[in-house]
């Protein structure tokens, strides 16, 4: 039986062979010798970090906006240091943290700073909402046993900022593989341990 030449069929076979070669090349580029995809994991980590940077900066910006907008109303509260002044300081520090997160989000120290700013603000709003601490030295009594929309939105933003900053801190930094040599036993002089 004679086989009839079909140029379309040959082109289709060449395309399939080309796709197989391209797929094999792509797998070789993303799969390390141990079979895990290293470049893809780094890419995903970077995307996650950028997303966390945006969410954390937005939460810090909400925190800064609410404190700055309420500062004038709280200027009469306090003798030496007014509550309004504390709100302005909080707004400035939260703004600085948001800016640092956006610009230097690849540094763990910046994430730690953003976490401390968010968690301290959240701790203060919850403490003064539920406990009448009274005046502490030059600090005024900031007890307010009520929630209203601005206070609640600030507390929610501070909680979101604290969680995202903590996650950002945990995923940012060098991979663990840079700290230990594979194949070297723990405590061996090769990885810096031992005697």
mmCIF file with all atom_site columns, N, CA and C in Angstrom, residues 119-189:
data_model
loop_
_atom_site.group_PDB
_atom_site.id
_atom_site.type_symbol
_atom_site.label_atom_id
_atom_site.label_alt_id
_atom_site.label_comp_id
_atom_site.label_asym_id
_atom_site.label_entity_id
_atom_site.label_seq_id
_atom_site.pdbx_PDB_ins_code
_atom_site.Cartn_x
_atom_site.Cartn_y
_atom_site.Cartn_z
_atom_site.occupancy
_atom_site.B_iso_or_equiv
_atom_site.pdbx_formal_charge
_atom_site.auth_seq_id
_atom_site.auth_comp_id
_atom_site.auth_asym_id
_atom_site.auth_atom_id
_atom_site.pdbx_PDB_model_num
ATOM 1   N N  . UNK A 1 119 ? 1.385   46.696 65.760 1.00 0.00 ? 119 UNK A N  1
ATOM 2   C CA . UNK A 1 119 ? 0.960   45.975 66.964 1.00 0.00 ? 119 UNK A CA 1
ATOM 3   C C  . UNK A 1 119 ? 0.924   46.902 68.180 1.00 0.00 ? 119 UNK A C  1
ATOM 4   N N  . UNK A 1 120 ? 1.810   47.897 68.243 1.00 0.00 ? 120 UNK A N  1
ATOM 5   C CA . UNK A 1 120 ? 1.760   48.833 69.377 1.00 0.00 ? 120 UNK A CA 1
ATOM 6   C C  . UNK A 1 120 ? 0.516   49.721 69.300 1.00 0.00 ? 120 UNK A C  1
ATOM 7   N N  . UNK A 1 121 ? 0.160   50.155 68.096 1.00 0.00 ? 121 UNK A N  1
ATOM 8   C CA . UNK A 1 121 ? -1.050  50.972 67.943 1.00 0.00 ? 121 UNK A CA 1
ATOM 9   C C  . UNK A 1 121 ? -2.294  50.156 68.264 1.00 0.00 ? 121 UNK A C  1
ATOM 10  N N  . UNK A 1 122 ? -2.326  48.909 67.798 1.00 0.00 ? 122 UNK A N  1
ATOM 11  C CA . UNK A 1 122 ? -3.473  48.041 68.097 1.00 0.00 ? 122 UNK A CA 1
ATOM 12  C C  . UNK A 1 122 ? -3.557  47.764 69.595 1.00 0.00 ? 122 UNK A C  1
ATOM 13  N N  . UNK A 1 123 ? -2.424  47.500 70.207 1.00 0.00 ? 123 UNK A N  1
ATOM 14  C CA . UNK A 1 123 ? -2.410  47.260 71.656 1.00 0.00 ? 123 UNK A CA 1
ATOM 15  C C  . UNK A 1 123 ? -2.906  48.466 72.433 1.00 0.00 ? 123 UNK A C  1
ATOM 16  N N  . UNK A 1 124 ? -2.496  49.653 72.011 1.00 0.00 ? 124 UNK A N  1
ATOM 17  C CA . UNK A 1 124 ? -2.932  50.876 72.702 1.00 0.00 ? 124 UNK A CA 1
ATOM 18  C C  . UNK A 1 124 ? -4.434  51.094 72.564 1.00 0.00 ? 124 UNK A C  1
ATOM 19  N N  . UNK A 1 125 ? -4.965  50.926 71.357 1.00 0.00 ? 125 UNK A N  1
ATOM 20  C CA . UNK A 1 125 ? -6.399  51.174 71.164 1.00 0.00 ? 125 UNK A CA 1
ATOM 21  C C  . UNK A 1 125 ? -7.232  50.148 71.928 1.00 0.00 ? 125 UNK A C  1
ATOM 22  N N  . UNK A 1 126 ? -6.788  48.904 71.975 1.00 0.00 ? 126 UNK A N  1
ATOM 23  C CA . UNK A 1 126 ? -7.536  47.889 72.724 1.00 0.00 ? 126 UNK A CA 1
ATOM 24  C C  . UNK A 1 126 ? -7.412  48.111 74.236 1.00 0.00 ? 126 UNK A C  1
ATOM 25  N N  . UNK A 1 127 ? -6.216  48.460 74.693 1.00 0.00 ? 127 UNK A N  1
ATOM 26  C CA . UNK A 1 127 ? -6.015  48.703 76.117 1.00 0.00 ? 127 UNK A CA 1
ATOM 27  C C  . UNK A 1 127 ? -6.885  49.864 76.599 1.00 0.00 ? 127 UNK A C  1
ATOM 28  N N  . UNK A 1 128 ? -6.818  50.990 75.891 1.00 0.00 ? 128 UNK A N  1
ATOM 29  C CA . UNK A 1 128 ? -7.575  52.171 76.325 1.00 0.00 ? 128 UNK A CA 1
ATOM 30  C C  . UNK A 1 128 ? -9.063  52.061 76.016 1.00 0.00 ? 128 UNK A C  1
ATOM 31  N N  . UNK A 1 129 ? -9.453  51.085 75.262 1.00 0.00 ? 129 UNK A N  1
ATOM 32  C CA . UNK A 1 129 ? -10.884 50.849 75.035 1.00 0.00 ? 129 UNK A CA 1
ATOM 33  C C  . UNK A 1 129 ? -11.487 50.063 76.201 1.00 0.00 ? 129 UNK A C  1
ATOM 34  N N  . UNK A 1 130 ? -10.745 49.087 76.717 1.00 0.00 ? 130 UNK A N  1
ATOM 35  C CA . UNK A 1 130 ? -11.310 48.174 77.711 1.00 0.00 ? 130 UNK A CA 1
ATOM 36  C C  . UNK A 1 130 ? -10.789 48.385 79.136 1.00 0.00 ? 130 UNK A C  1
ATOM 37  N N  . UNK A 1 131 ? -9.701  49.143 79.304 1.00 0.00 ? 131 UNK A N  1
ATOM 38  C CA . UNK A 1 131 ? -9.127  49.331 80.638 1.00 0.00 ? 131 UNK A CA 1
ATOM 39  C C  . UNK A 1 131 ? -8.931  50.824 80.896 1.00 0.00 ? 131 UNK A C  1
ATOM 40  N N  . UNK A 1 132 ? -9.389  51.281 82.074 1.00 0.00 ? 132 UNK A N  1
ATOM 41  C CA . UNK A 1 132 ? -9.168  52.666 82.465 1.00 0.00 ? 132 UNK A CA 1
ATOM 42  C C  . UNK A 1 132 ? -7.819  52.730 83.185 1.00 0.00 ? 132 UNK A C  1
ATOM 43  N N  . UNK A 1 133 ? -6.770  52.928 82.403 1.00 0.00 ? 133 UNK A N  1
ATOM 44  C CA . UNK A 1 133 ? -5.412  52.929 82.934 1.00 0.00 ? 133 UNK A CA 1
ATOM 45  C C  . UNK A 1 133 ? -5.143  54.183 83.733 1.00 0.00 ? 133 UNK A C  1
ATOM 46  N N  . UNK A 1 134 ? -5.731  55.290 83.349 1.00 0.00 ? 134 UNK A N  1
ATOM 47  C CA . UNK A 1 134 ? -5.461  56.570 83.988 1.00 0.00 ? 134 UNK A CA 1
ATOM 48  C C  . UNK A 1 134 ? -4.253  57.224 83.341 1.00 0.00 ? 134 UNK A C  1
ATOM 49  N N  . UNK A 1 135 ? -3.850  58.338 83.887 1.00 0.00 ? 135 UNK A N  1
ATOM 50  C CA . UNK A 1 135 ? -2.688  59.051 83.347 1.00 0.00 ? 135 UNK A CA 1
ATOM 51  C C  . UNK A 1 135 ? -1.422  58.326 83.776 1.00 0.00 ? 135 UNK A C  1
ATOM 52  N N  . UNK A 1 136 ? -0.480  58.182 82.844 1.00 0.00 ? 136 UNK A N  1
ATOM 53  C CA . UNK A 1 136 ? 0.812   57.550 83.127 1.00 0.00 ? 136 UNK A CA 1
ATOM 54  C C  . UNK A 1 136 ? 1.903   58.603 82.973 1.00 0.00 ? 136 UNK A C  1
ATOM 55  N N  . UNK A 1 137 ? 2.341   59.164 84.081 1.00 0.00 ? 137 UNK A N  1
ATOM 56  C CA . UNK A 1 137 ? 3.349   60.214 84.017 1.00 0.00 ? 137 UNK A CA 1
ATOM 57  C C  . UNK A 1 137 ? 2.834   61.386 83.196 1.00 0.00 ? 137 UNK A C  1
ATOM 58  N N  . UNK A 1 138 ? 3.587   61.785 82.159 1.00 0.00 ? 138 UNK A N  1
ATOM 59  C CA . UNK A 1 138 ? 3.131   62.918 81.336 1.00 0.00 ? 138 UNK A CA 1
ATOM 60  C C  . UNK A 1 138 ? 2.063   62.522 80.302 1.00 0.00 ? 138 UNK A C  1
ATOM 61  N N  . UNK A 1 139 ? 1.803   61.221 80.160 1.00 0.00 ? 139 UNK A N  1
ATOM 62  C CA . UNK A 1 139 ? 0.801   60.764 79.181 1.00 0.00 ? 139 UNK A CA 1
ATOM 63  C C  . UNK A 1 139 ? -0.606  60.958 79.739 1.00 0.00 ? 139 UNK A C  1
ATOM 64  N N  . UNK A 1 140 ? -1.532  61.417 78.923 1.00 0.00 ? 140 UNK A N  1
ATOM 65  C CA . UNK A 1 140 ? -2.903  61.656 79.416 1.00 0.00 ? 140 UNK A CA 1
ATOM 66  C C  . UNK A 1 140 ? -3.680  60.363 79.573 1.00 0.00 ? 140 UNK A C  1
ATOM 67  N N  . UNK A 1 141 ? -4.782  60.457 80.294 1.00 0.00 ? 141 UNK A N  1
ATOM 68  C CA . UNK A 1 141 ? -5.701  59.334 80.398 1.00 0.00 ? 141 UNK A CA 1
ATOM 69  C C  . UNK A 1 141 ? -6.473  59.249 79.080 1.00 0.00 ? 141 UNK A C  1
ATOM 70  N N  . UNK A 1 142 ? -6.263  58.186 78.329 1.00 0.00 ? 142 UNK A N  1
ATOM 71  C CA . UNK A 1 142 ? -6.885  58.060 77.005 1.00 0.00 ? 142 UNK A CA 1
ATOM 72  C C  . UNK A 1 142 ? -8.010  57.031 76.995 1.00 0.00 ? 142 UNK A C  1
ATOM 73  N N  . UNK A 1 143 ? -8.564  56.728 78.166 1.00 0.00 ? 143 UNK A N  1
ATOM 74  C CA . UNK A 1 143 ? -9.641  55.745 78.263 1.00 0.00 ? 143 UNK A CA 1
ATOM 75  C C  . UNK A 1 143 ? -10.880 56.230 77.524 1.00 0.00 ? 143 UNK A C  1
ATOM 76  N N  . UNK A 1 144 ? -11.366 55.417 76.599 1.00 0.00 ? 144 UNK A N  1
ATOM 77  C CA . UNK A 1 144 ? -12.595 55.696 75.849 1.00 0.00 ? 144 UNK A CA 1
ATOM 78  C C  . UNK A 1 144 ? -13.350 54.388 75.653 1.00 0.00 ? 144 UNK A C  1
ATOM 79  N N  . UNK A 1 145 ? -14.361 54.129 76.457 1.00 0.00 ? 145 UNK A N  1
ATOM 80  C CA . UNK A 1 145 ? -15.064 52.844 76.382 1.00 0.00 ? 145 UNK A CA 1
ATOM 81  C C  . UNK A 1 145 ? -16.121 52.798 75.276 1.00 0.00 ? 145 UNK A C  1
ATOM 82  N N  . UNK A 1 146 ? -15.742 53.154 74.082 1.00 0.00 ? 146 UNK A N  1
ATOM 83  C CA . UNK A 1 146 ? -16.706 53.148 72.964 1.00 0.00 ? 146 UNK A CA 1
ATOM 84  C C  . UNK A 1 146 ? -15.980 52.884 71.656 1.00 0.00 ? 146 UNK A C  1
ATOM 85  N N  . UNK A 1 147 ? -16.721 52.346 70.710 1.00 0.00 ? 147 UNK A N  1
ATOM 86  C CA . UNK A 1 147 ? -16.222 52.170 69.347 1.00 0.00 ? 147 UNK A CA 1
ATOM 87  C C  . UNK A 1 147 ? -17.024 53.071 68.427 1.00 0.00 ? 147 UNK A C  1
ATOM 88  N N  . UNK A 1 148 ? -16.405 53.658 67.458 1.00 0.00 ? 148 UNK A N  1
ATOM 89  C CA . UNK A 1 148 ? -17.077 54.384 66.391 1.00 0.00 ? 148 UNK A CA 1
ATOM 90  C C  . UNK A 1 148 ? -16.341 54.048 65.100 1.00 0.00 ? 148 UNK A C  1
ATOM 91  N N  . UNK A 1 149 ? -16.889 54.400 63.950 1.00 0.00 ? 149 UNK A N  1
ATOM 92  C CA . UNK A 1 149 ? -16.332 53.924 62.678 1.00 0.00 ? 149 UNK A CA 1
ATOM 93  C C  . UNK A 1 149 ? -14.847 54.213 62.471 1.00 0.00 ? 149 UNK A C  1
ATOM 94  N N  . UNK A 1 150 ? -14.374 55.419 62.779 1.00 0.00 ? 150 UNK A N  1
ATOM 95  C CA . UNK A 1 150 ? -12.956 55.726 62.564 1.00 0.00 ? 150 UNK A CA 1
ATOM 96  C C  . UNK A 1 150 ? -12.062 54.910 63.483 1.00 0.00 ? 150 UNK A C  1
ATOM 97  N N  . UNK A 1 151 ? -12.470 54.757 64.711 1.00 0.00 ? 151 UNK A N  1
ATOM 98  C CA . UNK A 1 151 ? -11.685 53.986 65.672 1.00 0.00 ? 151 UNK A CA 1
ATOM 99  C C  . UNK A 1 151 ? -11.649 52.516 65.269 1.00 0.00 ? 151 UNK A C  1
ATOM 100 N N  . UNK A 1 152 ? -12.793 51.993 64.852 1.00 0.00 ? 152 UNK A N  1
ATOM 101 C CA . UNK A 1 152 ? -12.864 50.589 64.433 1.00 0.00 ? 152 UNK A CA 1
ATOM 102 C C  . UNK A 1 152 ? -12.045 50.354 63.162 1.00 0.00 ? 152 UNK A C  1
ATOM 103 N N  . UNK A 1 153 ? -12.141 51.274 62.204 1.00 0.00 ? 153 UNK A N  1
ATOM 104 C CA . UNK A 1 153 ? -11.371 51.084 60.963 1.00 0.00 ? 153 UNK A CA 1
ATOM 105 C C  . UNK A 1 153 ? -9.877  51.171 61.234 1.00 0.00 ? 153 UNK A C  1
ATOM 106 N N  . UNK A 1 154 ? -9.484  52.031 62.155 1.00 0.00 ? 154 UNK A N  1
ATOM 107 C CA . UNK A 1 154 ? -8.074  52.115 62.527 1.00 0.00 ? 154 UNK A CA 1
ATOM 108 C C  . UNK A 1 154 ? -7.615  50.820 63.196 1.00 0.00 ? 154 UNK A C  1
ATOM 109 N N  . UNK A 1 155 ? -8.419  50.282 64.099 1.00 0.00 ? 155 UNK A N  1
ATOM 110 C CA . UNK A 1 155 ? -8.063  49.034 64.785 1.00 0.00 ? 155 UNK A CA 1
ATOM 111 C C  . UNK A 1 155 ? -7.976  47.870 63.800 1.00 0.00 ? 155 UNK A C  1
ATOM 112 N N  . UNK A 1 156 ? -8.908  47.809 62.860 1.00 0.00 ? 156 UNK A N  1
ATOM 113 C CA . UNK A 1 156 ? -8.865  46.743 61.850 1.00 0.00 ? 156 UNK A CA 1
ATOM 114 C C  . UNK A 1 156 ? -7.618  46.890 60.979 1.00 0.00 ? 156 UNK A C  1
ATOM 115 N N  . UNK A 1 157 ? -7.321  48.105 60.565 1.00 0.00 ? 157 UNK A N  1
ATOM 116 C CA . UNK A 1 157 ? -6.123  48.339 59.751 1.00 0.00 ? 157 UNK A CA 1
ATOM 117 C C  . UNK A 1 157 ? -4.863  47.981 60.526 1.00 0.00 ? 157 UNK A C  1
ATOM 118 N N  . UNK A 1 158 ? -4.825  48.299 61.806 1.00 0.00 ? 158 UNK A N  1
ATOM 119 C CA . UNK A 1 158 ? -3.657  47.964 62.621 1.00 0.00 ? 158 UNK A CA 1
ATOM 120 C C  . UNK A 1 158 ? -3.502  46.455 62.759 1.00 0.00 ? 158 UNK A C  1
ATOM 121 N N  . UNK A 1 159 ? -4.610  45.745 62.921 1.00 0.00 ? 159 UNK A N  1
ATOM 122 C CA . UNK A 1 159 ? -4.546  44.280 63.017 1.00 0.00 ? 159 UNK A CA 1
ATOM 123 C C  . UNK A 1 159 ? -4.073  43.669 61.695 1.00 0.00 ? 159 UNK A C  1
ATOM 124 N N  . UNK A 1 160 ? -4.628  44.150 60.586 1.00 0.00 ? 160 UNK A N  1
ATOM 125 C CA . UNK A 1 160 ? -4.201  43.659 59.271 1.00 0.00 ? 160 UNK A CA 1
ATOM 126 C C  . UNK A 1 160 ? -2.723  43.976 59.048 1.00 0.00 ? 160 UNK A C  1
ATOM 127 N N  . UNK A 1 161 ? -2.314  45.188 59.394 1.00 0.00 ? 161 UNK A N  1
ATOM 128 C CA . UNK A 1 161 ? -0.921  45.583 59.244 1.00 0.00 ? 161 UNK A CA 1
ATOM 129 C C  . UNK A 1 161 ? 0.018   44.725 60.079 1.00 0.00 ? 161 UNK A C  1
ATOM 130 N N  . UNK A 1 162 ? -0.398  44.402 61.300 1.00 0.00 ? 162 UNK A N  1
ATOM 131 C CA . UNK A 1 162 ? 0.443   43.567 62.163 1.00 0.00 ? 162 UNK A CA 1
ATOM 132 C C  . UNK A 1 162 ? 0.603   42.168 61.581 1.00 0.00 ? 162 UNK A C  1
ATOM 133 N N  . UNK A 1 163 ? -0.489  41.579 61.125 1.00 0.00 ? 163 UNK A N  1
ATOM 134 C CA . UNK A 1 163 ? -0.421  40.220 60.571 1.00 0.00 ? 163 UNK A CA 1
ATOM 135 C C  . UNK A 1 163 ? 0.390   40.189 59.276 1.00 0.00 ? 163 UNK A C  1
ATOM 136 N N  . UNK A 1 164 ? 0.124   41.119 58.372 1.00 0.00 ? 164 UNK A N  1
ATOM 137 C CA . UNK A 1 164 ? 0.854   41.109 57.100 1.00 0.00 ? 164 UNK A CA 1
ATOM 138 C C  . UNK A 1 164 ? 2.324   41.459 57.301 1.00 0.00 ? 164 UNK A C  1
ATOM 139 N N  . UNK A 1 165 ? 2.629   42.326 58.245 1.00 0.00 ? 165 UNK A N  1
ATOM 140 C CA . UNK A 1 165 ? 4.036   42.651 58.520 1.00 0.00 ? 165 UNK A CA 1
ATOM 141 C C  . UNK A 1 165 ? 4.759   41.443 59.108 1.00 0.00 ? 165 UNK A C  1
ATOM 142 N N  . UNK A 1 166 ? 4.081   40.694 59.961 1.00 0.00 ? 166 UNK A N  1
ATOM 143 C CA . UNK A 1 166 ? 4.693   39.492 60.518 1.00 0.00 ? 166 UNK A CA 1
ATOM 144 C C  . UNK A 1 166 ? 4.957   38.459 59.424 1.00 0.00 ? 166 UNK A C  1
ATOM 145 N N  . UNK A 1 167 ? 3.977   38.254 58.552 1.00 0.00 ? 167 UNK A N  1
ATOM 146 C CA . UNK A 1 167 ? 4.165   37.309 57.446 1.00 0.00 ? 167 UNK A CA 1
ATOM 147 C C  . UNK A 1 167 ? 5.271   37.807 56.525 1.00 0.00 ? 167 UNK A C  1
ATOM 148 N N  . UNK A 1 168 ? 5.289   39.097 56.230 1.00 0.00 ? 168 UNK A N  1
ATOM 149 C CA . UNK A 1 168 ? 6.350   39.666 55.409 1.00 0.00 ? 168 UNK A CA 1
ATOM 150 C C  . UNK A 1 168 ? 7.715   39.462 56.029 1.00 0.00 ? 168 UNK A C  1
ATOM 151 N N  . UNK A 1 169 ? 7.815   39.627 57.335 1.00 0.00 ? 169 UNK A N  1
ATOM 152 C CA . UNK A 1 169 ? 9.080   39.386 58.038 1.00 0.00 ? 169 UNK A CA 1
ATOM 153 C C  . UNK A 1 169 ? 9.506   37.931 57.885 1.00 0.00 ? 169 UNK A C  1
ATOM 154 N N  . UNK A 1 170 ? 8.547   37.014 57.998 1.00 0.00 ? 170 UNK A N  1
ATOM 155 C CA . UNK A 1 170 ? 8.873   35.590 57.942 1.00 0.00 ? 170 UNK A CA 1
ATOM 156 C C  . UNK A 1 170 ? 9.292   35.127 56.553 1.00 0.00 ? 170 UNK A C  1
ATOM 157 N N  . UNK A 1 171 ? 8.708   35.711 55.501 1.00 0.00 ? 171 UNK A N  1
ATOM 158 C CA . UNK A 1 171 ? 9.060   35.239 54.154 1.00 0.00 ? 171 UNK A CA 1
ATOM 159 C C  . UNK A 1 171 ? 10.200  36.026 53.518 1.00 0.00 ? 171 UNK A C  1
ATOM 160 N N  . UNK A 1 172 ? 10.599  37.128 54.139 1.00 0.00 ? 172 UNK A N  1
ATOM 161 C CA . UNK A 1 172 ? 11.670  37.942 53.572 1.00 0.00 ? 172 UNK A CA 1
ATOM 162 C C  . UNK A 1 172 ? 12.992  37.518 54.179 1.00 0.00 ? 172 UNK A C  1
ATOM 163 N N  . UNK A 1 173 ? 14.000  37.537 53.375 1.00 0.00 ? 173 UNK A N  1
ATOM 164 C CA . UNK A 1 173 ? 15.326  37.185 53.846 1.00 0.00 ? 173 UNK A CA 1
ATOM 165 C C  . UNK A 1 173 ? 15.898  36.076 53.001 1.00 0.00 ? 173 UNK A C  1
ATOM 166 N N  . UNK A 1 174 ? 17.138  35.723 53.274 1.00 0.00 ? 174 UNK A N  1
ATOM 167 C CA . UNK A 1 174 ? 17.778  34.690 52.460 1.00 0.00 ? 174 UNK A CA 1
ATOM 168 C C  . UNK A 1 174 ? 17.154  33.324 52.709 1.00 0.00 ? 174 UNK A C  1
ATOM 169 N N  . UNK A 1 175 ? 17.131  32.480 51.686 1.00 0.00 ? 175 UNK A N  1
ATOM 170 C CA . UNK A 1 175 ? 16.628  31.120 51.881 1.00 0.00 ? 175 UNK A CA 1
ATOM 171 C C  . UNK A 1 175 ? 17.501  30.373 52.880 1.00 0.00 ? 175 UNK A C  1
ATOM 172 N N  . UNK A 1 176 ? 16.933  29.405 53.539 1.00 0.00 ? 176 UNK A N  1
ATOM 173 C CA . UNK A 1 176 ? 17.684  28.647 54.538 1.00 0.00 ? 176 UNK A CA 1
ATOM 174 C C  . UNK A 1 176 ? 18.877  27.914 53.925 1.00 0.00 ? 176 UNK A C  1
ATOM 175 N N  . UNK A 1 177 ? 18.807  27.582 52.652 1.00 0.00 ? 177 UNK A N  1
ATOM 176 C CA . UNK A 1 177 ? 19.890  26.836 52.009 1.00 0.00 ? 177 UNK A CA 1
ATOM 177 C C  . UNK A 1 177 ? 21.191  27.628 52.023 1.00 0.00 ? 177 UNK A C  1
ATOM 178 N N  . UNK A 1 178 ? 21.138  28.937 52.124 1.00 0.00 ? 178 UNK A N  1
ATOM 179 C CA . UNK A 1 178 ? 22.363  29.732 52.167 1.00 0.00 ? 178 UNK A CA 1
ATOM 180 C C  . UNK A 1 178 ? 23.076  29.626 53.501 1.00 0.00 ? 178 UNK A C  1
ATOM 181 N N  . UNK A 1 179 ? 22.355  29.229 54.560 1.00 0.00 ? 179 UNK A N  1
ATOM 182 C CA . UNK A 1 179 ? 22.959  29.175 55.873 1.00 0.00 ? 179 UNK A CA 1
ATOM 183 C C  . UNK A 1 179 ? 23.663  27.859 56.162 1.00 0.00 ? 179 UNK A C  1
ATOM 184 N N  . UNK A 1 180 ? 23.234  26.782 55.560 1.00 0.00 ? 180 UNK A N  1
ATOM 185 C CA . UNK A 1 180 ? 23.857  25.488 55.816 1.00 0.00 ? 180 UNK A CA 1
ATOM 186 C C  . UNK A 1 180 ? 24.275  24.852 54.504 1.00 0.00 ? 180 UNK A C  1
ATOM 187 N N  . UNK A 1 181 ? 25.364  24.152 54.562 1.00 0.00 ? 181 UNK A N  1
ATOM 188 C CA . UNK A 1 181 ? 25.822  23.414 53.387 1.00 0.00 ? 181 UNK A CA 1
ATOM 189 C C  . UNK A 1 181 ? 25.104  22.085 53.335 1.00 0.00 ? 181 UNK A C  1
ATOM 190 N N  . UNK A 1 182 ? 24.608  21.727 52.185 1.00 0.00 ? 182 UNK A N  1
ATOM 191 C CA . UNK A 1 182 ? 23.979  20.418 52.062 1.00 0.00 ? 182 UNK A CA 1
ATOM 192 C C  . UNK A 1 182 ? 25.071  19.380 52.036 1.00 0.00 ? 182 UNK A C  1
ATOM 193 N N  . UNK A 1 183 ? 24.835  18.295 52.681 1.00 0.00 ? 183 UNK A N  1
ATOM 194 C CA . UNK A 1 183 ? 25.797  17.213 52.722 1.00 0.00 ? 183 UNK A CA 1
ATOM 195 C C  . UNK A 1 183 ? 26.725  17.299 53.923 1.00 0.00 ? 183 UNK A C  1
ATOM 196 N N  . UNK A 1 184 ? 26.826  18.444 54.567 1.00 0.00 ? 184 UNK A N  1
ATOM 197 C CA . UNK A 1 184 ? 27.684  18.571 55.740 1.00 0.00 ? 184 UNK A CA 1
ATOM 198 C C  . UNK A 1 184 ? 26.863  18.242 56.977 1.00 0.00 ? 184 UNK A C  1
ATOM 199 N N  . UNK A 1 185 ? 27.372  17.352 57.824 1.00 0.00 ? 185 UNK A N  1
ATOM 200 C CA . UNK A 1 185 ? 26.613  17.020 59.033 1.00 0.00 ? 185 UNK A CA 1
ATOM 201 C C  . UNK A 1 185 ? 26.510  18.222 59.962 1.00 0.00 ? 185 UNK A C  1
ATOM 202 N N  . UNK A 1 186 ? 25.438  18.267 60.758 1.00 0.00 ? 186 UNK A N  1
ATOM 203 C CA . UNK A 1 186 ? 25.256  19.372 61.701 1.00 0.00 ? 186 UNK A CA 1
ATOM 204 C C  . UNK A 1 186 ? 26.408  19.396 62.696 1.00 0.00 ? 186 UNK A C  1
ATOM 205 N N  . UNK A 1 187 ? 26.850  20.594 62.991 1.00 0.00 ? 187 UNK A N  1
ATOM 206 C CA . UNK A 1 187 ? 27.920  20.751 63.946 1.00 0.00 ? 187 UNK A CA 1
ATOM 207 C C  . UNK A 1 187 ? 29.299  20.545 63.340 1.00 0.00 ? 187 UNK A C  1
ATOM 208 N N  . UNK A 1 188 ? 29.365  20.239 62.064 1.00 0.00 ? 188 UNK A N  1
ATOM 209 C CA . UNK A 1 188 ? 30.630  20.036 61.388 1.00 0.00 ? 188 UNK A CA 1
ATOM 210 C C  . UNK A 1 188 ? 31.299  21.375 61.170 1.00 0.00 ? 188 UNK A C  1
ATOM 211 N N  . UNK A 1 189 ? 32.615  21.390 61.161 1.00 0.00 ? 189 UNK A N  1
ATOM 212 C CA . UNK A 1 189 ? 33.338  22.635 60.933 1.00 0.00 ? 189 UNK A CA 1
ATOM 213 C C  . UNK A 1 189 ? 33.027  23.231 59.567 1.00 0.00 ? 189 UNK A C  1
#
